[in-house]
mmCIF file of C-alpha atoms in Angstrom:
data_model
loop_
_atom_site.group_PDB
_atom_site.id
_atom_site.type_symbol
_atom_site.label_atom_id
_atom_site.label_comp_id
_atom_site.label_asym_id
_atom_site.label_seq_id
_atom_site.Cartn_x
_atom_site.Cartn_y
_atom_site.Cartn_z
ATOM 1 C CA MET M 1 -0.014 -0.004 0.009
ATOM 2 C CA PRO M 2 1.495 3.371 -1.000
ATOM 3 C CA LYS M 3 2.329 5.850 1.759
ATOM 4 C CA ILE M 4 1.480 9.558 1.794
ATOM 5 C CA ASN M 5 3.453 11.820 4.048
ATOM 6 C CA VAL M 6 1.441 14.318 6.051
ATOM 7 C CA TYR M 7 3.289 17.352 7.452
ATOM 8 C CA LEU M 8 1.819 18.993 10.531
ATOM 9 C CA PRO M 9 2.685 22.269 12.269
ATOM 10 C CA ASP M 10 4.806 21.651 15.373
ATOM 11 C CA GLU M 11 2.049 22.554 17.812
ATOM 12 C CA LEU M 12 -0.497 20.274 16.156
ATOM 13 C CA ALA M 13 2.022 17.417 15.843
ATOM 14 C CA GLU M 14 2.724 17.619 19.581
ATOM 15 C CA ALA M 15 -0.998 17.734 20.385
ATOM 16 C CA VAL M 16 -1.608 14.646 18.251
ATOM 17 C CA ARG M 17 1.252 12.832 19.968
ATOM 18 C CA VAL M 18 0.023 13.665 23.463
ATOM 19 C CA ALA M 19 -3.556 12.712 22.567
ATOM 20 C CA GLY M 20 -2.453 9.435 21.044
ATOM 21 C CA ILE M 21 -4.645 9.961 17.974
ATOM 22 C CA PRO M 22 -4.476 7.137 15.328
ATOM 23 C CA VAL M 23 -3.306 9.436 12.550
ATOM 24 C CA SER M 24 -3.408 6.828 9.795
ATOM 25 C CA ALA M 25 -7.032 5.852 10.399
ATOM 26 C CA VAL M 26 -8.217 9.453 10.795
ATOM 27 C CA CYS M 27 -6.446 10.602 7.687
ATOM 28 C CA GLN M 28 -7.762 7.689 5.658
ATOM 29 C CA ARG M 29 -11.339 8.429 6.613
ATOM 30 C CA ALA M 30 -10.967 12.162 5.993
ATOM 31 C CA LEU M 31 -9.343 11.522 2.619
ATOM 32 C CA GLU M 32 -12.086 9.127 1.565
ATOM 33 C CA GLN M 33 -14.726 11.784 2.311
ATOM 34 C CA ALA M 34 -12.669 14.490 0.525
ATOM 35 C CA VAL M 35 -12.156 12.380 -2.570
ATOM 36 C CA ARG M 36 -15.919 11.672 -2.818
ATOM 37 C CA ARG M 37 -16.773 15.374 -2.452
ATOM 38 C CA VAL M 38 -14.129 16.605 -4.890
ATOM 39 C CA THR M 39 -15.060 13.972 -7.498
ATOM 40 C CA ALA M 40 -18.716 14.993 -7.226
ATOM 41 C CA ILE M 41 -17.836 18.667 -7.522
ATOM 42 C CA ARG M 42 -15.562 18.044 -10.551
ATOM 43 C CA GLU M 43 -18.300 16.042 -12.273
ATOM 44 C CA THR M 44 -20.905 18.761 -11.827
ATOM 45 C CA ALA M 45 -21.963 20.119 -15.239
ATOM 46 C CA LEU M 46 -22.513 23.867 -14.917
ATOM 47 C CA GLY M 47 -24.355 24.482 -18.142
ATOM 48 C CA ASP M 48 -27.890 25.431 -16.979
ATOM 49 C CA LEU M 49 -27.269 25.401 -13.233
ATOM 50 C CA ASP M 50 -29.684 27.435 -11.091
ATOM 51 C CA ASP M 51 -29.833 28.088 -7.355
ATOM 52 C CA ALA M 52 -32.102 25.088 -6.695
ATOM 53 C CA ASP M 53 -29.737 22.752 -8.569
ATOM 54 C CA LEU M 54 -26.749 24.185 -6.729
ATOM 55 C CA ALA M 55 -28.441 23.727 -3.360
ATOM 56 C CA THR M 56 -28.700 20.029 -4.169
ATOM 57 C CA ARG M 57 -25.164 19.648 -5.487
ATOM 58 C CA LEU M 58 -23.522 21.794 -2.757
ATOM 59 C CA PRO M 59 -25.631 21.020 0.274
ATOM 60 C CA ASN M 60 -25.271 23.245 3.307
ATOM 61 C CA PHE M 61 -23.889 26.150 1.242
ATOM 62 C CA THR M 62 -25.561 29.355 2.332
ATOM 63 C CA PRO M 63 -27.568 31.462 -0.147
ATOM 64 C CA ARG M 64 -24.696 33.944 -0.343
ATOM 65 C CA ALA M 65 -22.140 31.180 -0.980
ATOM 66 C CA ARG M 66 -24.365 29.729 -3.741
ATOM 67 C CA ALA M 67 -24.826 33.220 -5.230
ATOM 68 C CA THR M 68 -21.008 33.537 -5.268
ATOM 69 C CA VAL M 69 -20.674 30.261 -7.183
ATOM 70 C CA LEU M 70 -23.391 31.285 -9.687
ATOM 71 C CA LEU M 71 -21.677 34.625 -10.246
ATOM 72 C CA ALA M 72 -18.415 32.751 -10.777
ATOM 73 C CA VAL M 73 -20.106 30.573 -13.387
ATOM 74 C CA ASP M 74 -21.475 33.642 -15.170
ATOM 75 C CA ARG M 75 -18.067 35.265 -15.177
ATOM 76 C CA SER M 76 -16.471 32.149 -16.615
ATOM 77 C CA ARG M 77 -19.044 32.071 -19.380
ATOM 78 C CA GLU M 78 -18.502 35.708 -20.202
ATOM 79 C CA GLU M 79 -14.753 35.094 -20.509
ATOM 80 C CA GLY M 80 -15.225 31.935 -22.624
ATOM 81 C CA SER M 81 -13.192 29.942 -20.117
ATOM 82 C CA ALA M 82 -12.893 26.184 -20.384
ATOM 83 C CA ALA M 83 -13.605 25.765 -16.645
ATOM 84 C CA VAL M 84 -14.777 27.764 -13.620
ATOM 85 C CA GLY M 85 -11.563 28.489 -11.744
ATOM 86 C CA THR M 86 -10.539 29.886 -8.389
ATOM 87 C CA ALA M 87 -10.174 33.387 -9.901
ATOM 88 C CA HIS M 88 -13.807 33.155 -10.952
ATOM 89 C CA LEU M 89 -14.815 32.066 -7.450
ATOM 90 C CA LEU M 90 -12.965 34.982 -5.965
ATOM 91 C CA ALA M 91 -14.473 37.398 -8.477
ATOM 92 C CA GLY M 92 -17.924 35.963 -7.670
ATOM 93 C CA MET M 93 -17.330 36.609 -3.944
ATOM 94 C CA LEU M 94 -16.358 40.198 -4.656
ATOM 95 C CA ALA M 95 -19.373 40.682 -6.980
ATOM 96 C CA GLU M 96 -21.816 39.307 -4.360
ATOM 97 C CA GLY M 97 -20.685 42.287 -2.319
ATOM 98 C CA THR M 98 -22.349 41.714 1.030
ATOM 99 C CA ASN M 99 -20.716 38.633 2.538
ATOM 100 C CA LEU M 100 -18.664 38.257 5.679
ATOM 101 C CA ALA M 101 -15.540 37.246 3.713
ATOM 102 C CA LEU M 102 -15.230 40.763 2.356
ATOM 103 C CA HIS M 103 -15.291 42.170 5.862
ATOM 104 C CA VAL M 104 -12.564 39.723 6.905
ATOM 105 C CA LEU M 105 -10.378 40.874 3.990
ATOM 106 C CA ARG M 106 -10.841 44.482 5.068
ATOM 107 C CA VAL M 107 -9.817 43.632 8.619
ATOM 108 C CA GLU M 108 -6.656 42.134 7.134
ATOM 109 C CA GLU M 109 -6.189 45.473 5.322
ATOM 110 C CA ILE M 110 -6.931 43.891 1.900
ATOM 111 C CA GLU M 111 -9.399 46.105 0.086
ATOM 112 C CA PRO M 112 -11.794 44.151 -2.176
ATOM 113 C CA ASP M 113 -11.419 46.791 -4.874
ATOM 114 C CA ARG M 114 -7.660 46.136 -4.937
ATOM 115 C CA VAL M 115 -8.298 42.398 -5.215
ATOM 116 C CA LEU M 116 -10.672 42.967 -8.160
ATOM 117 C CA GLN M 117 -8.156 45.267 -9.822
ATOM 118 C CA ASP M 118 -5.365 42.669 -9.444
ATOM 119 C CA LEU M 119 -7.634 39.906 -10.655
ATOM 120 C CA ALA M 120 -8.035 41.698 -13.965
ATOM 121 C CA GLY M 121 -4.409 41.119 -14.694
ATOM 122 C CA GLN M 122 -4.326 37.470 -13.777
ATOM 123 C CA PRO M 123 -4.766 34.529 -16.188
ATOM 124 C CA ALA M 124 -7.902 32.716 -15.108
ATOM 125 C CA ALA M 125 -7.140 29.430 -16.883
ATOM 126 C CA GLU M 126 -6.614 26.378 -14.615
ATOM 127 C CA PRO M 127 -6.580 22.654 -15.346
ATOM 128 C CA GLY M 128 -9.838 20.817 -15.136
ATOM 129 C CA GLY M 129 -11.837 21.260 -18.370
ATOM 130 C CA ASP M 130 -14.013 18.308 -19.370
ATOM 131 C CA PRO M 131 -13.552 16.295 -22.559
ATOM 132 C CA ASP M 132 -17.187 16.746 -23.503
ATOM 133 C CA ASP M 133 -16.661 20.544 -23.656
ATOM 134 C CA SER M 134 -19.331 21.248 -21.045
ATOM 135 C CA LEU M 135 -18.483 23.756 -18.311
ATOM 136 C CA HIS M 136 -17.092 22.262 -15.090
ATOM 137 C CA PHE M 137 -15.026 23.470 -12.118
ATOM 138 C CA SER M 138 -11.296 23.427 -12.492
ATOM 139 C CA GLY M 139 -9.280 21.090 -10.354
ATOM 140 C CA PRO M 140 -8.107 23.882 -8.017
ATOM 141 C CA ALA M 141 -11.648 25.330 -7.806
ATOM 142 C CA ALA M 142 -13.079 21.912 -6.891
ATOM 143 C CA ASN M 143 -10.396 21.537 -4.260
ATOM 144 C CA ALA M 144 -11.113 25.025 -2.858
ATOM 145 C CA LEU M 145 -14.828 24.175 -2.525
ATOM 146 C CA GLN M 146 -13.918 20.948 -0.782
ATOM 147 C CA LEU M 147 -11.529 22.815 1.558
ATOM 148 C CA ALA M 148 -14.367 25.270 2.311
ATOM 149 C CA VAL M 149 -16.408 22.311 3.545
ATOM 150 C CA THR M 150 -13.432 21.152 5.623
ATOM 151 C CA GLU M 151 -12.996 24.610 7.171
ATOM 152 C CA ALA M 152 -16.661 24.798 8.039
ATOM 153 C CA THR M 153 -16.503 21.369 9.672
ATOM 154 C CA ALA M 154 -13.362 22.379 11.645
ATOM 155 C CA PHE M 155 -15.328 25.408 13.041
ATOM 156 C CA GLY M 156 -18.137 23.051 14.056
ATOM 157 C CA HIS M 157 -20.569 24.716 11.615
ATOM 158 C CA ASN M 158 -23.378 22.976 9.796
ATOM 159 C CA TYR M 159 -23.266 25.438 6.913
ATOM 160 C CA VAL M 160 -20.692 26.658 4.406
ATOM 161 C CA GLY M 161 -20.526 30.386 4.023
ATOM 162 C CA CYS M 162 -18.381 32.772 2.019
ATOM 163 C CA GLU M 163 -16.014 33.071 4.986
ATOM 164 C CA HIS M 164 -15.329 29.369 4.686
ATOM 165 C CA LEU M 165 -14.907 29.645 0.903
ATOM 166 C CA LEU M 166 -12.405 32.466 1.459
ATOM 167 C CA LEU M 167 -10.402 30.080 3.719
ATOM 168 C CA GLY M 168 -10.716 27.370 1.040
ATOM 169 C CA LEU M 169 -9.306 29.651 -1.576
ATOM 170 C CA VAL M 170 -6.399 30.776 0.653
ATOM 171 C CA ALA M 171 -5.654 27.130 1.635
ATOM 172 C CA GLU M 172 -5.700 25.789 -1.936
ATOM 173 C CA PRO M 173 -2.080 25.938 -3.160
ATOM 174 C CA ASP M 174 -2.333 25.913 -6.899
ATOM 175 C CA GLY M 175 -5.230 28.153 -7.880
ATOM 176 C CA VAL M 176 -4.913 31.677 -9.184
ATOM 177 C CA GLY M 177 -7.349 33.037 -6.579
ATOM 178 C CA GLY M 178 -5.418 31.674 -3.588
ATOM 179 C CA GLN M 179 -2.034 32.783 -5.019
ATOM 180 C CA LEU M 180 -3.371 36.368 -5.421
ATOM 181 C CA LEU M 181 -4.902 36.444 -1.946
ATOM 182 C CA ARG M 182 -1.653 35.182 -0.334
ATOM 183 C CA SER M 183 0.401 37.714 -2.306
ATOM 184 C CA LEU M 184 -1.792 40.466 -0.797
ATOM 185 C CA GLY M 185 -1.190 39.177 2.736
ATOM 186 C CA ALA M 186 -3.980 36.690 3.406
ATOM 187 C CA GLU M 187 -1.963 34.212 5.528
ATOM 188 C CA LEU M 188 -4.102 31.121 6.309
ATOM 189 C CA ARG M 189 -3.794 30.972 10.089
ATOM 190 C CA LEU M 190 -4.344 34.735 10.383
ATOM 191 C CA THR M 191 -7.344 34.563 8.165
ATOM 192 C CA ARG M 192 -8.803 31.728 10.222
ATOM 193 C CA ARG M 193 -8.354 33.840 13.340
ATOM 194 C CA ALA M 194 -10.019 36.813 11.633
ATOM 195 C CA VAL M 195 -12.964 34.605 10.578
ATOM 196 C CA ALA M 196 -13.323 33.174 14.141
ATOM 197 C CA ALA M 197 -13.171 36.720 15.621
ATOM 198 C CA ALA M 198 -15.622 38.065 13.129
ATOM 199 C CA LEU M 199 -18.152 35.359 13.832
ATOM 200 C CA ALA M 200 -17.731 35.813 17.602
ATOM 201 C CA GLY M 201 -18.150 39.544 17.096
ATOM 202 C CA TYR M 202 -21.396 38.997 15.208
ATOM 203 C CA VAL M 203 -22.766 36.871 18.003
ATOM 204 C CA HIS M 204 -21.936 39.516 20.561
ATOM 205 C CA LEU M 205 -23.135 42.464 18.522
ATOM 206 C CA ARG M 206 -26.382 40.740 17.532
ATOM 207 C CA ALA M 207 -27.121 40.127 21.196
ATOM 208 C CA GLN M 208 -26.731 43.857 21.745
ATOM 209 C CA THR M 209 -28.550 44.961 18.529
ATOM 210 C CA PRO M 210 -31.527 42.640 17.986
ATOM 211 C CA ALA M 211 -32.606 44.509 14.888
ATOM 212 C CA GLU M 212 -29.379 43.620 13.109
ATOM 213 C CA PRO M 213 -29.942 40.741 10.588
ATOM 214 C CA PRO M 214 -27.982 37.510 10.925
ATOM 215 C CA SER M 215 -24.532 37.474 9.356
ATOM 216 C CA GLY M 216 -25.706 35.086 6.669
ATOM 217 C CA SER M 217 -28.540 37.297 5.472
ATOM 218 C CA ALA M 218 -27.299 40.847 5.114
ATOM 219 C CA ALA M 219 -24.249 43.052 5.389
ATOM 220 C CA PRO M 220 -23.773 44.771 8.728
ATOM 221 C CA SER M 221 -24.637 48.431 9.077
ATOM 222 C CA PRO M 222 -21.647 50.820 8.966
ATOM 223 C CA GLU M 223 -21.901 51.325 12.753
ATOM 224 C CA VAL M 224 -21.997 47.590 13.502
ATOM 225 C CA ALA M 225 -19.219 46.984 10.928
ATOM 226 C CA ALA M 226 -16.986 49.503 12.673
ATOM 227 C CA LEU M 227 -17.604 47.930 16.086
ATOM 228 C CA LEU M 228 -17.023 44.481 14.607
ATOM 229 C CA ALA M 229 -13.721 45.578 12.960
ATOM 230 C CA ALA M 230 -12.478 46.891 16.291
ATOM 231 C CA ALA M 231 -13.374 43.680 18.049
ATOM 232 C CA VAL M 232 -11.660 41.571 15.372
ATOM 233 C CA ARG M 233 -8.528 43.669 15.493
ATOM 234 C CA ARG M 234 -8.369 43.165 19.269
ATOM 235 C CA GLU M 235 -8.604 39.422 18.719
ATOM 236 C CA LEU M 236 -5.902 39.523 16.086
ATOM 237 C CA GLN M 237 -3.500 41.705 18.055
ATOM 238 C CA PRO M 238 -1.613 38.855 19.770
ATOM 239 C CA ILE M 239 -1.016 36.839 16.597
ATOM 240 C CA VAL M 240 0.052 39.915 14.631
ATOM 241 C CA ALA M 241 2.531 40.820 17.312
ATOM 242 C CA ARG M 242 3.881 37.301 17.192
ATOM 243 C CA LEU M 243 4.262 37.456 13.418
ATOM 244 C CA GLU M 244 6.094 40.725 13.696
ATOM 245 C CA ARG M 245 8.540 39.246 16.252
ATOM 246 C CA LEU M 246 9.188 36.291 13.934
ATOM 247 C CA GLU M 247 9.827 38.625 11.009
ATOM 248 C CA GLU M 248 12.255 40.734 13.105
ATOM 249 C CA ARG M 249 14.060 37.553 14.144
ATOM 250 C CA ALA M 250 14.252 36.368 10.515
ATOM 251 C CA GLY M 251 15.602 39.793 9.503
ATOM 252 C CA ARG M 252 18.329 39.615 12.147
ATOM 253 C CA THR M 253 19.289 36.128 10.988
ATOM 254 C CA ASP M 254 19.539 37.320 7.343
ATOM 255 C CA ALA M 255 21.723 40.209 8.438
ATOM 256 C CA VAL M 256 24.095 37.875 10.192
ATOM 257 C CA ASP M 257 24.270 35.553 7.166
#
């Protein structure tokens, strides 16, 4: 039986060792589920897909996440692309315009308008076109959608929102969308922390402002958005400080070399 090496961050590797988790069995089960989901996503023909079809094919995706995917399909058609890629998914998220992922990007000091501008100069083509010439997701886009499901599961959520899709795009290594986001500073662990803080902030602020719609149904008002941004930045402060210390240490090492 072939072996697949799995590299874990030091902290997670130590936690796994202490807990005595059977890594092989857990990984095998998780990979089986991921393969099934990715295969189903890649085989999805996107020709005349509507919201009802998408709700069946991507169960648990929120209305905003489904709208993002449909906008990505439309953009791909307009460009005459062979497949719907990660750049199209990212563009669809920006075009949807009211989702939590955009707020998370702003907290990370990544302006959606800048992302859209940079996307215009990126080649959208990615591997994954279908031999029958019907429109499908590219390989990286299918993987990003699967990773979005994984991120939602890791948060303990029974839905997949645009914030999870943002994490899926950042985590996927080969797609144009993720490469652009990372080049603009969307580091995966920091983005996860921002998503967690934003969701926690919504829970707190919704308790204080009952009239505010749920995060999945509407964009926050400017006042609530400002309060939420401040709360998220407070949550992010420790990890940002740690990253700055690591960068300073790396800079000193480079100077010595």
